[in-house]
C-alpha atoms as a PDB file:
ATOM      1  CA  MET A   1      16.764  33.352   1.723  1.00  0.00           C
ATOM      2  CA  ASN A   2      14.216  30.283   0.675  1.00  0.00           C
ATOM      3  CA  ASP A   3      15.300  28.734  -2.321  1.00  0.00           C
ATOM      4  CA  LYS A   4      13.192  25.031  -2.322  1.00  0.00           C
ATOM      5  CA  THR A   5      11.556  25.290  -5.555  1.00  0.00           C
ATOM      6  CA  ALA A   6       7.670  22.507  -5.616  1.00  0.00           C
ATOM      7  CA  PHE A   7       8.520  19.522  -7.835  1.00  0.00           C
ATOM      8  CA  THR A   8       6.185  17.892  -9.308  1.00  0.00           C
ATOM      9  CA  GLY A   9       7.365  14.530  -9.512  1.00  0.00           C
ATOM     10  CA  SER A  10       5.350  11.008  -8.568  1.00  0.00           C
ATOM     11  CA  PHE A  11       8.626   9.799  -6.856  1.00  0.00           C
ATOM     12  CA  ILE A  12       8.326  11.402  -2.813  1.00  0.00           C
ATOM     13  CA  LEU A  13      11.099   9.378  -0.995  1.00  0.00           C
ATOM     14  CA  ALA A  14      14.677   8.497  -2.282  1.00  0.00           C
ATOM     15  CA  PRO A  15      15.629   6.164  -2.984  1.00  0.00           C
ATOM     16  CA  VAL A  16      13.729   3.212  -1.937  1.00  0.00           C
ATOM     17  CA  PRO A  17      14.733  -0.796  -2.010  1.00  0.00           C
ATOM     18  CA  VAL A  18      14.627  -2.469  -4.820  1.00  0.00           C
ATOM     19  CA  VAL A  19      13.281  -6.173  -4.067  1.00  0.00           C
ATOM     20  CA  LEU A  20      11.722  -9.358  -6.055  1.00  0.00           C
ATOM     21  CA  VAL A  21       8.546  -9.993  -4.523  1.00  0.00           C
ATOM     22  CA  GLY A  22       8.040 -13.828  -4.958  1.00  0.00           C
ATOM     23  CA  CYS A  23       4.034 -14.864  -5.711  1.00  0.00           C
ATOM     24  CA  GLY A  24       2.342 -18.604  -5.787  1.00  0.00           C
ATOM     25  CA  HIS A  25      -0.462 -19.636  -6.204  1.00  0.00           C
ATOM     26  CA  GLN A  26      -3.276 -23.083  -6.731  1.00  0.00           C
ATOM     27  CA  THR A  27      -4.314 -22.589  -9.342  1.00  0.00           C
ATOM     28  CA  LEU A  28      -2.175 -19.415 -11.150  1.00  0.00           C
ATOM     29  CA  GLY A  29       1.279 -21.116 -10.720  1.00  0.00           C
ATOM     30  CA  ARG A  30       3.629 -19.070  -9.196  1.00  0.00           C
ATOM     31  CA  ASN A  31       5.762 -15.310 -10.302  1.00  0.00           C
ATOM     32  CA  VAL A  32       8.096 -13.201  -8.831  1.00  0.00           C
ATOM     33  CA  ILE A  33       7.301  -8.524  -9.861  1.00  0.00           C
ATOM     34  CA  THR A  34      10.029  -6.173  -9.765  1.00  0.00           C
ATOM     35  CA  ILE A  35       8.324  -4.096  -6.838  1.00  0.00           C
ATOM     36  CA  ALA A  36      10.002  -0.711  -5.263  1.00  0.00           C
ATOM     37  CA  TRP A  37       6.944   0.499  -3.342  1.00  0.00           C
ATOM     38  CA  CYS A  38       7.974  -2.025  -0.484  1.00  0.00           C
ATOM     39  CA  GLY A  39      10.112  -0.706   3.323  1.00  0.00           C
ATOM     40  CA  VAL A  40       8.914  -2.399   6.945  1.00  0.00           C
ATOM     41  CA  GLY A  41       6.341  -1.976   8.619  1.00  0.00           C
ATOM     42  CA  CYS A  42       7.460  -2.810  11.845  1.00  0.00           C
ATOM     43  CA  SER A  43       9.737  -4.708  14.070  1.00  0.00           C
ATOM     44  CA  ASP A  44       8.139  -6.490  16.153  1.00  0.00           C
ATOM     45  CA  PRO A  45       5.928  -8.057  15.086  1.00  0.00           C
ATOM     46  CA  GLU A  46       8.031  -7.655  11.534  1.00  0.00           C
ATOM     47  CA  THR A  47       6.176  -6.782   9.529  1.00  0.00           C
ATOM     48  CA  ILE A  48       7.021  -5.385   5.692  1.00  0.00           C
ATOM     49  CA  ASN A  49       5.306  -3.385   3.312  1.00  0.00           C
ATOM     50  CA  VAL A  50       4.845  -4.745  -0.434  1.00  0.00           C
ATOM     51  CA  SER A  51       2.488  -2.331  -3.219  1.00  0.00           C
ATOM     52  CA  ILE A  52       0.749  -3.057  -5.952  1.00  0.00           C
ATOM     53  CA  ARG A  53      -1.523  -1.999  -8.716  1.00  0.00           C
ATOM     54  CA  PRO A  54      -4.611  -4.489  -9.118  1.00  0.00           C
ATOM     55  CA  GLU A  55      -4.102  -5.090 -12.153  1.00  0.00           C
ATOM     56  CA  ARG A  56      -1.260  -6.733 -11.805  1.00  0.00           C
ATOM     57  CA  HIS A  57      -1.267 -10.195 -11.955  1.00  0.00           C
ATOM     58  CA  SER A  58       0.616 -10.404  -8.942  1.00  0.00           C
ATOM     59  CA  HIS A  59      -1.895  -8.251  -7.121  1.00  0.00           C
ATOM     60  CA  ARG A  60      -3.927 -11.105  -7.302  1.00  0.00           C
ATOM     61  CA  MET A  61      -2.243 -13.705  -6.577  1.00  0.00           C
ATOM     62  CA  ILE A  62      -0.695 -12.378  -3.595  1.00  0.00           C
ATOM     63  CA  ARG A  63      -4.461 -11.094  -2.382  1.00  0.00           C
ATOM     64  CA  GLU A  64      -6.290 -14.553  -2.807  1.00  0.00           C
ATOM     65  CA  SER A  65      -3.416 -16.817  -1.617  1.00  0.00           C
ATOM     66  CA  GLY A  66      -2.509 -14.674   1.976  1.00  0.00           C
ATOM     67  CA  CYS A  67       1.142 -14.620   1.172  1.00  0.00           C
ATOM     68  CA  PHE A  68       4.812 -13.931  -0.917  1.00  0.00           C
ATOM     69  CA  THR A  69       8.300 -13.169  -0.339  1.00  0.00           C
ATOM     70  CA  VAL A  70      10.465 -10.592  -0.290  1.00  0.00           C
ATOM     71  CA  ASN A  71      13.520 -11.280  -1.822  1.00  0.00           C
ATOM     72  CA  ILE A  72      17.015  -8.742  -2.022  1.00  0.00           C
ATOM     73  CA  PRO A  73      18.565  -8.851  -5.804  1.00  0.00           C
ATOM     74  CA  THR A  74      22.211  -7.197  -6.227  1.00  0.00           C
ATOM     75  CA  PRO A  75      22.858  -5.443  -9.221  1.00  0.00           C
ATOM     76  CA  ASP A  76      24.852  -8.346 -11.246  1.00  0.00           C
ATOM     77  CA  LEU A  77      20.675  -9.064 -11.484  1.00  0.00           C
ATOM     78  CA  LEU A  78      19.914  -6.176 -12.631  1.00  0.00           C
ATOM     79  CA  ASP A  79      18.393  -8.394 -16.638  1.00  0.00           C
ATOM     80  CA  ALA A  80      16.633  -9.647 -14.188  1.00  0.00           C
ATOM     81  CA  VAL A  81      14.977  -7.195 -12.150  1.00  0.00           C
ATOM     82  CA  VAL A  82      14.468  -5.522 -15.576  1.00  0.00           C
ATOM     83  CA  THR A  83      12.280  -7.928 -17.132  1.00  0.00           C
ATOM     84  CA  CYS A  84      10.729  -9.379 -13.914  1.00  0.00           C
ATOM     85  CA  GLY A  85       9.228  -5.399 -14.342  1.00  0.00           C
ATOM     86  CA  THR A  86       8.641  -4.747 -17.780  1.00  0.00           C
ATOM     87  CA  VAL A  87       6.973  -8.019 -18.161  1.00  0.00           C
ATOM     88  CA  SER A  88       3.648 -10.044 -17.614  1.00  0.00           C
ATOM     89  CA  GLY A  89       3.179 -12.782 -15.653  1.00  0.00           C
ATOM     90  CA  ARG A  90      -0.469 -13.866 -17.355  1.00  0.00           C
ATOM     91  CA  GLU A  91       1.611 -14.263 -19.754  1.00  0.00           C
ATOM     92  CA  LYS A  92       5.464 -15.204 -19.554  1.00  0.00           C
ATOM     93  CA  ASP A  93       7.205 -17.591 -16.626  1.00  0.00           C
ATOM     94  CA  LYS A  94       9.222 -15.228 -15.612  1.00  0.00           C
ATOM     95  CA  PHE A  95      11.480 -17.221 -14.201  1.00  0.00           C
ATOM     96  CA  ALA A  96      12.336 -19.099 -16.871  1.00  0.00           C
ATOM     97  CA  LEU A  97      12.636 -15.833 -18.657  1.00  0.00           C
ATOM     98  CA  ALA A  98      14.890 -13.764 -16.378  1.00  0.00           C
ATOM     99  CA  GLY A  99      17.556 -16.824 -15.745  1.00  0.00           C
ATOM    100  CA  LEU A 100      15.968 -16.712 -12.479  1.00  0.00           C
ATOM    101  CA  THR A 101      15.460 -19.706 -10.166  1.00  0.00           C
ATOM    102  CA  PRO A 102      12.615 -20.421  -7.740  1.00  0.00           C
ATOM    103  CA  LEU A 103      12.142 -23.077  -4.501  1.00  0.00           C
ATOM    104  CA  ASP A 104       9.921 -23.139  -2.698  1.00  0.00           C
ATOM    105  CA  GLY A 105       9.590 -21.151   0.695  1.00  0.00           C
ATOM    106  CA  GLU A 106       9.159 -22.833   3.931  1.00  0.00           C
ATOM    107  CA  THR A 107       6.606 -21.739   5.338  1.00  0.00           C
ATOM    108  CA  VAL A 108       4.384 -19.819   2.434  1.00  0.00           C
ATOM    109  CA  LYS A 109       3.336 -21.640  -0.537  1.00  0.00           C
ATOM    110  CA  ALA A 110       5.555 -18.815  -2.423  1.00  0.00           C
ATOM    111  CA  PRO A 111       8.651 -18.769  -4.296  1.00  0.00           C
ATOM    112  CA  ILE A 112      12.181 -17.306  -2.601  1.00  0.00           C
ATOM    113  CA  VAL A 113      14.664 -16.006  -5.199  1.00  0.00           C
ATOM    114  CA  ALA A 114      18.181 -18.832  -4.944  1.00  0.00           C
ATOM    115  CA  GLU A 115      20.082 -15.951  -6.757  1.00  0.00           C
ATOM    116  CA  CYS A 116      19.495 -13.578  -4.370  1.00  0.00           C
ATOM    117  CA  PRO A 117      21.451 -12.939  -1.031  1.00  0.00           C
ATOM    118  CA  VAL A 118      18.268 -12.194   1.312  1.00  0.00           C
ATOM    119  CA  ASN A 119      14.850 -14.086   1.019  1.00  0.00           C
ATOM    120  CA  ILE A 120      11.973 -13.086   3.544  1.00  0.00           C
ATOM    121  CA  GLU A 121       8.831 -15.156   3.605  1.00  0.00           C
ATOM    122  CA  CYS A 122       5.554 -13.357   5.029  1.00  0.00           C
ATOM    123  CA  ARG A 123       1.399 -14.173   6.127  1.00  0.00           C
ATOM    124  CA  VAL A 124      -0.166 -12.156   4.982  1.00  0.00           C
ATOM    125  CA  LEU A 125      -1.588  -9.180   7.611  1.00  0.00           C
ATOM    126  CA  LYS A 126      -3.692  -6.994   5.902  1.00  0.00           C
ATOM    127  CA  VAL A 127      -3.908  -5.012   2.738  1.00  0.00           C
ATOM    128  CA  VAL A 128      -4.684  -1.268   2.644  1.00  0.00           C
ATOM    129  CA  PRO A 129      -6.662   0.219  -0.598  1.00  0.00           C
ATOM    130  CA  LEU A 130      -4.565   3.454  -0.642  1.00  0.00           C
ATOM    131  CA  GLY A 131      -4.997   4.456  -4.836  1.00  0.00           C
ATOM    132  CA  ALA A 132      -3.581   3.895  -7.573  1.00  0.00           C
ATOM    133  CA  HIS A 133      -1.625   0.858  -5.023  1.00  0.00           C
ATOM    134  CA  ASP A 134      -3.691  -1.211  -2.421  1.00  0.00           C
ATOM    135  CA  MET A 135      -0.231  -1.931   0.424  1.00  0.00           C
ATOM    136  CA  PHE A 136       0.013  -5.374   1.430  1.00  0.00           C
ATOM    137  CA  ILE A 137       1.179  -6.215   4.943  1.00  0.00           C
ATOM    138  CA  GLY A 138       2.424  -9.497   5.882  1.00  0.00           C
ATOM    139  CA  ARG A 139       4.085 -10.427   9.126  1.00  0.00           C
ATOM    140  CA  VAL A 140       8.126 -12.261   8.137  1.00  0.00           C
ATOM    141  CA  SER A 141       7.204 -15.985   9.185  1.00  0.00           C
ATOM    142  CA  ALA A 142      11.281 -16.922   7.689  1.00  0.00           C
ATOM    143  CA  LYS A 143      13.975 -15.282   7.027  1.00  0.00           C
ATOM    144  CA  ARG A 144      16.703 -16.635   5.528  1.00  0.00           C
ATOM    145  CA  ALA A 145      20.494 -14.954   3.245  1.00  0.00           C
ATOM    146  CA  ASP A 146      23.227 -16.749   1.630  1.00  0.00           C
ATOM    147  CA  ALA A 147      25.809 -18.417   5.202  1.00  0.00           C
ATOM    148  CA  GLY A 148      28.478 -15.933   3.628  1.00  0.00           C
ATOM    149  CA  HIS A 149      26.971 -12.905   4.257  1.00  0.00           C
ATOM    150  CA  VAL A 150      25.621 -13.827   7.547  1.00  0.00           C
ATOM    151  CA  THR A 151      27.831 -12.698  11.184  1.00  0.00           C
ATOM    152  CA  ASP A 152      27.317 -13.126  14.704  1.00  0.00           C
ATOM    153  CA  GLY A 153      22.798 -14.197  13.127  1.00  0.00           C
ATOM    154  CA  ARG A 154      22.993 -10.651  11.623  1.00  0.00           C
ATOM    155  CA  ILE A 155      22.852  -9.790   8.210  1.00  0.00           C
ATOM    156  CA  SER A 156      26.832  -8.007   6.770  1.00  0.00           C
ATOM    157  CA  PHE A 157      25.236  -6.338   3.669  1.00  0.00           C
ATOM    158  CA  GLU A 158      29.119  -4.893   3.391  1.00  0.00           C
ATOM    159  CA  ARG A 159      28.404  -7.975   2.168  1.00  0.00           C
ATOM    160  CA  ILE A 160      25.630  -7.157  -0.136  1.00  0.00           C
ATOM    161  CA  PRO A 161      25.538  -4.418  -2.980  1.00  0.00           C
ATOM    162  CA  LEU A 162      22.445  -3.442  -3.097  1.00  0.00           C
ATOM    163  CA  VAL A 163      19.664  -1.853  -6.168  1.00  0.00           C
ATOM    164  CA  ALA A 164      18.109   1.024  -5.020  1.00  0.00           C
ATOM    165  CA  TYR A 165      15.670   2.580  -7.777  1.00  0.00           C
ATOM    166  CA  VAL A 166      15.262   6.728  -7.631  1.00  0.00           C
ATOM    167  CA  ASN A 167      13.111   9.261 -10.152  1.00  0.00           C
ATOM    168  CA  GLY A 168      12.723   6.218 -12.299  1.00  0.00           C
ATOM    169  CA  ARG A 169      16.916   4.238 -12.371  1.00  0.00           C
ATOM    170  CA  TYR A 170      18.093   2.386 -10.372  1.00  0.00           C
ATOM    171  CA  ARG A 171      21.093   3.234  -8.601  1.00  0.00           C
ATOM    172  CA  LEU A 172      23.828   0.988  -6.478  1.00  0.00           C
ATOM    173  CA  VAL A 173      23.748   2.145  -2.548  1.00  0.00           C
ATOM    174  CA  GLY A 174      27.298   3.854  -1.718  1.00  0.00           C
ATOM    175  CA  ASP A 175      29.702   3.041   1.055  1.00  0.00           C
ATOM    176  CA  PRO A 176      28.675   3.976   4.559  1.00  0.00           C
ATOM    177  CA  VAL A 177      28.903   7.563   5.868  1.00  0.00           C
ATOM    178  CA  ALA A 178      29.495   6.261   9.790  1.00  0.00           C
ATOM    179  CA  PRO A 179      30.063   3.406  12.302  1.00  0.00           C
END
């Protein structure tokens, strides 16, 4: 008995994490973009992938600067997440518009988002054209988190409500189901 049916929506994996990606450029300044196409590429060395459409302002900034940051937002930042995902940084300062505070990265020339409890700095290892998006593979060069969210050197995600993206909507990630 098989009552499965084909689906045509573009979201083939769900949920996916929502992150704010910070980028900096020598002449274009700084920017922040909401990304849901993000994931861990490798654990050793630590890499993170972010996929961005080539026509996006942030794409050029990351490609030319060779670095970016990944910042994990919480639900209280949802208005900022929406703003950073719907407004272009070509004409507007999205940090100011979204009420976010940019801080200099420690190891990259891209800003982190002060309001996000977890900030990860990456240097671009490779750009992989995939079609509608190019995937930036970034090697992690620094990881920081708010002190209250770190226990024994690990992030205590039980203390950080996480946001995911599913079928065009933001959702809160639920409680753990196993130890």
